[in-house]
Amino acid sequence: MLHLRLITPAERTDEVVRLIESTVGTTHLVVLPGAARDPAGDVVLCDVAREAGDGLIAGLRRLGLDDTGSIAVDTIDLSLSRRADEAEEAAPGEGADAVLWEGLTEATHEESTLSVTYAAFITLATMIAACGVVLDNAILIVGAMAVGPEFGPLAGISTALVRRRPRLAWRSLTALLVGFALAMAVTAGFSLLMDAVGLFSKARLEADRPNTGFIYAPDWFSFVVAVLAGIAGTLSLTSAKSGALVGVAISVTTVPAAANAAVALIYDDTHQAARSSEQLLLNLLGIVLAGTLTLLAQKSLWKRRRRRP
């Protein structure tokens, strides 16, 4: 279930209430006349089944409530109510399959913004991965994958393509490109420092690396895994099962490939640099393609399900 807290201008409250009452899957409607102060108006509270939430939110936006008042949505983790159970049964479809498009757009907007925190995470992840490739340490590679925040902008690009939001697409692409460029530049400087103190060396990079050699050896499996990870990551976002994102993060070779390319460049190893860059691009392309197709499939399937009586 979702909990909606609405602030409505007094003259629009009746319309809002009628919309809520006519939406299958809503319950626990509360109207508090004149309770809001900034902006001034009435406060309307209600609960709605997740599968009916997107339609109700879209209707509230058509009433202009996002401009004249406020729409706040929270997820209810526990609701002990017979009326709530009846509302969920009446709503079409299954809550786990429903996509809250406004929530997805907002979430990807936040995750795909080029901020100091985002830049710090992707840079630190790439530096950790650089240590992993030089030491041929798979544990460090997995750790770097888990730390890397690059799935946010990738999901943002997919969402922007499906929802036709060019500003979100540009924001996500900027975060992705600038983030990786900055991370690789800092990692190159970090590698030079580590080489100066004798911790990194060209011999270590070019030695036999049974645990991390796959990073600069892209093949069809790289693309296949990226596609599968993109599907899983998109489903985890749309179904609010964020725990699956950790598994997605450690399934694709994005950050390690960027790190390997950065280290290889300072040692003039053009072969590893080129192959690592190919691995990076292959994974990015696979995730975006899979994410976009998954969202399109979910959109189509949900529309068909909602048309059923």
Short mmCIF file of C-alpha atoms in Angstrom, two decimals:
data_model
loop_
_atom_site.label_atom_id
_atom_site.label_comp_id
_atom_site.label_asym_id
_atom_site.label_seq_id
_atom_site.Cartn_x
_atom_site.Cartn_y
_atom_site.Cartn_z
CA MET A 1 0.00 0.00 0.00
CA LEU A 2 0.94 3.63 -0.57
CA HIS A 3 0.04 6.57 1.66
CA LEU A 4 -0.73 9.89 -0.04
CA ARG A 5 -0.60 13.23 1.74
CA LEU A 6 -2.10 15.97 -0.39
CA ILE A 7 -2.36 19.72 0.07
CA THR A 8 -5.16 21.08 -2.08
CA PRO A 9 -6.54 24.58 -2.63
CA ALA A 10 -9.94 24.75 -0.93
CA GLU A 11 -11.72 25.22 -4.25
CA ARG A 12 -10.20 22.01 -5.68
CA THR A 13 -10.73 19.73 -2.68
CA ASP A 14 -14.07 18.37 -3.88
CA GLU A 15 -12.56 17.40 -7.24
CA VAL A 16 -9.65 15.70 -5.52
CA VAL A 17 -11.94 13.78 -3.19
CA ARG A 18 -14.15 12.66 -6.09
CA LEU A 19 -11.09 11.43 -7.97
CA ILE A 20 -9.90 9.44 -4.96
CA GLU A 21 -13.35 7.95 -4.30
CA SER A 22 -13.71 6.93 -7.94
CA THR A 23 -10.31 5.23 -8.05
CA VAL A 24 -10.51 1.50 -7.41
CA GLY A 25 -8.04 0.47 -4.72
CA THR A 26 -8.24 3.51 -2.43
CA THR A 27 -9.26 3.60 1.22
CA HIS A 28 -8.75 5.43 4.55
CA LEU A 29 -9.74 8.80 3.09
CA VAL A 30 -9.32 11.73 5.50
CA VAL A 31 -10.07 15.41 4.75
CA LEU A 32 -8.75 18.15 7.05
CA PRO A 33 -10.26 21.48 5.94
CA GLY A 34 -7.95 24.46 6.30
CA ALA A 35 -5.19 22.44 7.97
CA ALA A 36 -2.43 23.46 5.55
CA ARG A 37 -0.58 26.76 6.01
CA ASP A 38 2.19 26.73 3.39
CA PRO A 39 0.72 26.51 0.84
CA ALA A 40 -2.62 27.39 2.34
CA GLY A 41 -5.42 24.89 1.75
CA ASP A 42 -6.92 21.60 2.86
CA VAL A 43 -5.03 18.43 3.72
CA VAL A 44 -6.30 15.21 2.16
CA LEU A 45 -4.92 11.84 3.28
CA CYS A 46 -5.60 8.43 1.77
CA ASP A 47 -4.13 4.99 1.21
CA VAL A 48 -4.04 3.38 -2.21
CA ALA A 49 -2.99 -0.04 -3.49
CA ARG A 50 0.36 0.16 -5.26
CA GLU A 51 -1.15 -1.15 -8.49
CA ALA A 52 -3.62 1.77 -8.54
CA GLY A 53 -1.13 4.36 -7.36
CA ASP A 54 0.27 5.43 -10.72
CA GLY A 55 -3.17 6.13 -12.18
CA LEU A 56 -4.25 8.15 -9.14
CA ILE A 57 -1.05 10.20 -9.09
CA ALA A 58 -1.41 10.91 -12.81
CA GLY A 59 -5.00 12.08 -12.22
CA LEU A 60 -3.90 14.38 -9.40
CA ARG A 61 -1.28 15.90 -11.65
CA ARG A 62 -3.89 16.49 -14.34
CA LEU A 63 -5.78 18.50 -11.74
CA GLY A 64 -2.66 20.61 -11.34
CA LEU A 65 -2.12 19.64 -7.73
CA ASP A 66 1.64 19.44 -8.18
CA ASP A 67 1.60 23.16 -9.11
CA THR A 68 -1.05 24.55 -6.78
CA GLY A 69 -0.54 22.27 -3.80
CA SER A 70 1.48 19.19 -2.95
CA ILE A 71 1.57 15.44 -3.61
CA ALA A 72 3.63 13.37 -1.17
CA VAL A 73 3.80 9.58 -1.41
CA ASP A 74 5.12 7.14 1.21
CA THR A 75 5.29 3.36 1.15
CA ILE A 76 3.38 1.62 3.93
CA ASP A 77 5.43 -1.27 5.28
CA LEU A 78 2.67 -2.57 7.55
CA SER A 79 -1.06 -1.96 7.35
CA LEU A 80 -3.43 -3.94 9.59
CA SER A 81 -6.79 -3.13 8.10
CA ARG A 82 -9.57 -5.15 6.50
CA ARG A 83 -10.42 -2.14 4.32
CA ALA A 84 -6.85 -2.00 3.08
CA ASP A 85 -6.93 -5.71 2.23
CA GLU A 86 -10.18 -5.20 0.30
CA ALA A 87 -8.73 -2.24 -1.57
CA GLU A 88 -5.71 -4.27 -2.66
CA GLU A 89 -7.94 -7.12 -3.81
CA ALA A 90 -10.14 -4.74 -5.80
CA ALA A 91 -7.26 -3.02 -7.58
CA PRO A 92 -6.30 -4.53 -10.96
CA GLY A 93 -3.07 -6.49 -11.23
CA GLU A 94 -0.43 -7.26 -8.65
CA GLY A 95 1.37 -4.64 -6.59
CA ALA A 96 4.75 -6.25 -7.22
CA ASP A 97 4.27 -5.79 -10.98
CA ALA A 98 3.09 -2.18 -10.82
CA VAL A 99 5.41 0.63 -11.90
CA LEU A 100 5.15 4.04 -10.25
CA TRP A 101 6.44 6.06 -13.17
CA GLU A 102 6.59 9.35 -11.29
CA GLY A 103 8.47 7.66 -8.46
CA LEU A 104 10.86 6.00 -10.91
CA THR A 105 11.54 9.31 -12.66
CA GLU A 106 12.18 11.05 -9.35
CA ALA A 107 14.44 8.27 -8.07
CA THR A 108 16.54 8.14 -11.24
CA HIS A 109 16.69 11.95 -11.28
CA GLU A 110 18.31 11.92 -7.84
CA GLU A 111 20.63 9.01 -8.59
CA SER A 112 21.78 10.45 -11.92
CA THR A 113 22.77 13.93 -10.76
CA LEU A 114 26.45 14.82 -11.02
CA SER A 115 27.12 15.73 -7.41
CA VAL A 116 30.20 15.78 -5.20
CA THR A 117 29.02 12.58 -3.50
CA TYR A 118 28.47 10.79 -6.82
CA ALA A 119 31.89 11.88 -8.10
CA ALA A 120 33.53 10.78 -4.86
CA PHE A 121 31.95 7.32 -4.94
CA ILE A 122 32.79 6.57 -8.56
CA THR A 123 36.35 7.89 -8.10
CA LEU A 124 36.95 5.86 -4.95
CA ALA A 125 35.48 2.76 -6.59
CA THR A 126 37.81 3.16 -9.58
CA MET A 127 40.84 3.63 -7.32
CA ILE A 128 39.93 0.49 -5.37
CA ALA A 129 39.56 -1.38 -8.65
CA ALA A 130 42.99 -0.12 -9.75
CA CYS A 131 44.51 -1.77 -6.71
CA GLY A 132 42.58 -4.91 -7.57
CA VAL A 133 43.84 -5.17 -11.14
CA VAL A 134 47.46 -4.57 -10.20
CA LEU A 135 47.33 -7.07 -7.33
CA ASP A 136 45.12 -9.47 -9.33
CA ASN A 137 42.78 -9.47 -6.34
CA ALA A 138 39.20 -10.50 -7.15
CA ILE A 139 37.92 -9.38 -3.72
CA LEU A 140 38.98 -5.80 -4.38
CA ILE A 141 37.32 -5.94 -7.80
CA VAL A 142 34.03 -7.10 -6.29
CA GLY A 143 34.27 -4.41 -3.63
CA ALA A 144 34.84 -1.73 -6.26
CA MET A 145 31.84 -2.98 -8.24
CA ALA A 146 29.64 -2.73 -5.14
CA VAL A 147 30.80 0.82 -4.37
CA GLY A 148 30.37 2.16 -7.91
CA PRO A 149 27.21 4.30 -8.36
CA GLU A 150 27.08 4.15 -12.15
CA PHE A 151 23.80 2.20 -12.36
CA GLY A 152 21.88 5.35 -11.36
CA PRO A 153 22.75 7.33 -14.52
CA LEU A 154 22.31 4.21 -16.68
CA ALA A 155 18.79 3.73 -15.27
CA GLY A 156 18.20 7.44 -15.77
CA ILE A 157 19.03 7.18 -19.47
CA SER A 158 16.67 4.21 -19.91
CA THR A 159 13.87 5.99 -18.03
CA ALA A 160 14.40 9.17 -20.04
CA LEU A 161 14.20 7.26 -23.34
CA VAL A 162 10.96 5.52 -22.37
CA ARG A 163 9.32 8.61 -20.82
CA ARG A 164 10.74 11.00 -23.43
CA ARG A 165 12.45 13.25 -20.89
CA PRO A 166 15.39 14.85 -22.73
CA ARG A 167 16.50 16.82 -19.66
CA LEU A 168 16.77 13.64 -17.60
CA ALA A 169 18.66 11.95 -20.44
CA TRP A 170 21.13 14.82 -20.68
CA ARG A 171 21.59 14.96 -16.91
CA SER A 172 22.20 11.21 -16.73
CA LEU A 173 24.59 11.18 -19.69
CA THR A 174 26.54 14.07 -18.19
CA ALA A 175 26.86 12.31 -14.84
CA LEU A 176 27.98 9.12 -16.56
CA LEU A 177 30.58 10.63 -18.89
CA VAL A 178 31.96 13.28 -16.57
CA GLY A 179 31.97 10.85 -13.66
CA PHE A 180 33.99 8.20 -15.50
CA ALA A 181 36.34 10.79 -17.04
CA LEU A 182 37.05 12.30 -13.63
CA ALA A 183 37.44 8.90 -11.98
CA MET A 184 39.87 7.69 -14.64
CA ALA A 185 41.92 10.90 -14.48
CA VAL A 186 42.22 10.76 -10.69
CA THR A 187 42.98 7.04 -10.83
CA ALA A 188 45.77 7.70 -13.35
CA GLY A 189 47.30 10.21 -10.95
CA PHE A 190 46.83 7.78 -8.07
CA SER A 191 48.57 5.06 -10.09
CA LEU A 192 51.54 7.33 -10.79
CA LEU A 193 51.85 7.99 -7.08
CA MET A 194 51.64 4.29 -6.27
CA ASP A 195 54.28 3.60 -8.93
CA ALA A 196 56.55 6.25 -7.42
CA VAL A 197 56.44 4.57 -4.02
CA GLY A 198 56.98 1.13 -5.55
CA LEU A 199 53.50 -0.33 -4.98
CA PHE A 200 52.40 -0.37 -8.64
CA SER A 201 54.54 -1.52 -11.56
CA LYS A 202 54.16 -2.28 -15.25
CA ALA A 203 55.40 -5.80 -14.65
CA ARG A 204 52.53 -6.47 -12.24
CA LEU A 205 49.98 -5.07 -14.67
CA GLU A 206 51.25 -7.15 -17.58
CA ALA A 207 51.87 -10.32 -15.60
CA ASP A 208 49.58 -13.32 -15.86
CA ARG A 209 46.36 -12.34 -14.05
CA PRO A 210 44.07 -15.37 -13.72
CA ASN A 211 41.63 -13.59 -11.38
CA THR A 212 41.24 -10.25 -13.21
CA GLY A 213 42.37 -10.91 -16.77
CA PHE A 214 38.72 -10.99 -17.89
CA ILE A 215 38.53 -7.23 -17.38
CA TYR A 216 40.42 -6.53 -20.61
CA ALA A 217 39.08 -9.56 -22.49
CA PRO A 218 35.58 -8.54 -23.69
CA ASP A 219 33.49 -11.12 -25.51
CA TRP A 220 29.84 -11.96 -26.13
CA PHE A 221 29.45 -13.13 -22.55
CA SER A 222 30.31 -9.61 -21.40
CA PHE A 223 27.37 -8.24 -23.36
CA VAL A 224 25.02 -11.05 -22.33
CA VAL A 225 25.78 -10.57 -18.63
CA ALA A 226 25.34 -6.80 -18.97
CA VAL A 227 21.91 -7.32 -20.57
CA LEU A 228 20.82 -9.72 -17.84
CA ALA A 229 22.11 -7.36 -15.15
CA GLY A 230 20.30 -4.45 -16.79
CA ILE A 231 17.01 -6.36 -16.70
CA ALA A 232 17.50 -7.35 -13.07
CA GLY A 233 18.49 -3.84 -12.04
CA THR A 234 15.50 -2.26 -13.76
CA LEU A 235 13.11 -4.74 -12.19
CA SER A 236 14.62 -4.06 -8.77
CA LEU A 237 14.00 -0.33 -9.21
CA THR A 238 10.45 -0.62 -10.47
CA SER A 239 9.42 -3.20 -7.89
CA ALA A 240 11.13 -1.37 -5.01
CA LYS A 241 13.35 -4.41 -4.33
CA SER A 242 16.54 -2.37 -4.08
CA GLY A 243 18.46 -5.21 -2.47
CA ALA A 244 18.88 -6.79 -5.89
CA LEU A 245 20.94 -3.78 -7.01
CA VAL A 246 23.94 -5.07 -5.07
CA GLY A 247 23.90 -8.24 -7.16
CA VAL A 248 23.57 -6.16 -10.31
CA ALA A 249 26.52 -3.99 -9.32
CA ILE A 250 28.88 -6.94 -8.89
CA SER A 251 27.76 -8.59 -12.14
CA VAL A 252 29.05 -6.04 -14.64
CA THR A 253 32.60 -4.94 -15.38
CA THR A 254 32.23 -1.18 -15.67
CA VAL A 255 34.31 0.39 -12.88
CA PRO A 256 37.06 -2.30 -13.06
CA ALA A 257 37.34 -1.80 -16.82
CA ALA A 258 37.69 1.97 -16.36
CA ALA A 259 40.35 1.39 -13.70
CA ASN A 260 42.30 -1.07 -15.84
CA ALA A 261 42.25 1.38 -18.74
CA ALA A 262 43.53 4.21 -16.52
CA VAL A 263 46.40 2.14 -15.12
CA ALA A 264 47.29 0.77 -18.56
CA LEU A 265 47.45 4.27 -20.02
CA ILE A 266 50.14 5.45 -17.58
CA TYR A 267 52.27 2.47 -18.58
CA ASP A 268 51.61 2.99 -22.32
CA ASP A 269 49.96 -0.41 -22.59
CA THR A 270 47.62 0.51 -25.44
CA HIS A 271 46.37 -3.06 -25.87
CA GLN A 272 44.99 -3.33 -22.33
CA ALA A 273 43.71 0.25 -22.44
CA ALA A 274 41.82 -0.32 -25.68
CA ARG A 275 40.39 -3.69 -24.66
CA SER A 276 39.36 -2.38 -21.23
CA SER A 277 37.61 0.58 -22.89
CA GLU A 278 35.81 -1.84 -25.18
CA GLN A 279 34.71 -3.85 -22.15
CA LEU A 280 33.44 -0.68 -20.47
CA LEU A 281 31.44 0.49 -23.49
CA LEU A 282 30.04 -3.00 -24.09
CA ASN A 283 28.72 -3.18 -20.52
CA LEU A 284 27.27 0.33 -20.58
CA LEU A 285 25.49 -0.34 -23.88
CA GLY A 286 24.10 -3.67 -22.68
CA ILE A 287 22.69 -2.21 -19.46
CA VAL A 288 21.03 0.78 -21.18
CA LEU A 289 19.57 -1.40 -23.94
CA ALA A 290 18.23 -3.97 -21.47
CA GLY A 291 16.86 -1.31 -19.11
CA THR A 292 15.03 0.49 -21.91
CA LEU A 293 13.49 -2.68 -23.33
CA THR A 294 12.47 -3.86 -19.85
CA LEU A 295 10.67 -0.59 -19.10
CA LEU A 296 8.93 -0.69 -22.49
CA ALA A 297 7.80 -4.26 -21.83
CA GLN A 298 6.52 -3.37 -18.35
CA LYS A 299 4.67 -0.37 -19.72
CA SER A 300 3.00 -2.43 -22.43
CA LEU A 301 2.08 -5.35 -20.16
CA TRP A 302 0.65 -3.09 -17.46
CA LYS A 303 -1.50 -1.20 -19.97
CA ARG A 304 -2.95 -4.49 -21.22
CA ARG A 305 -3.60 -5.71 -17.69
CA ARG A 306 -5.38 -2.50 -16.69
CA ARG A 307 -7.71 -2.79 -19.70
CA ARG A 308 -8.98 -6.16 -18.49
CA PRO A 309 -12.29 -6.06 -16.56
#
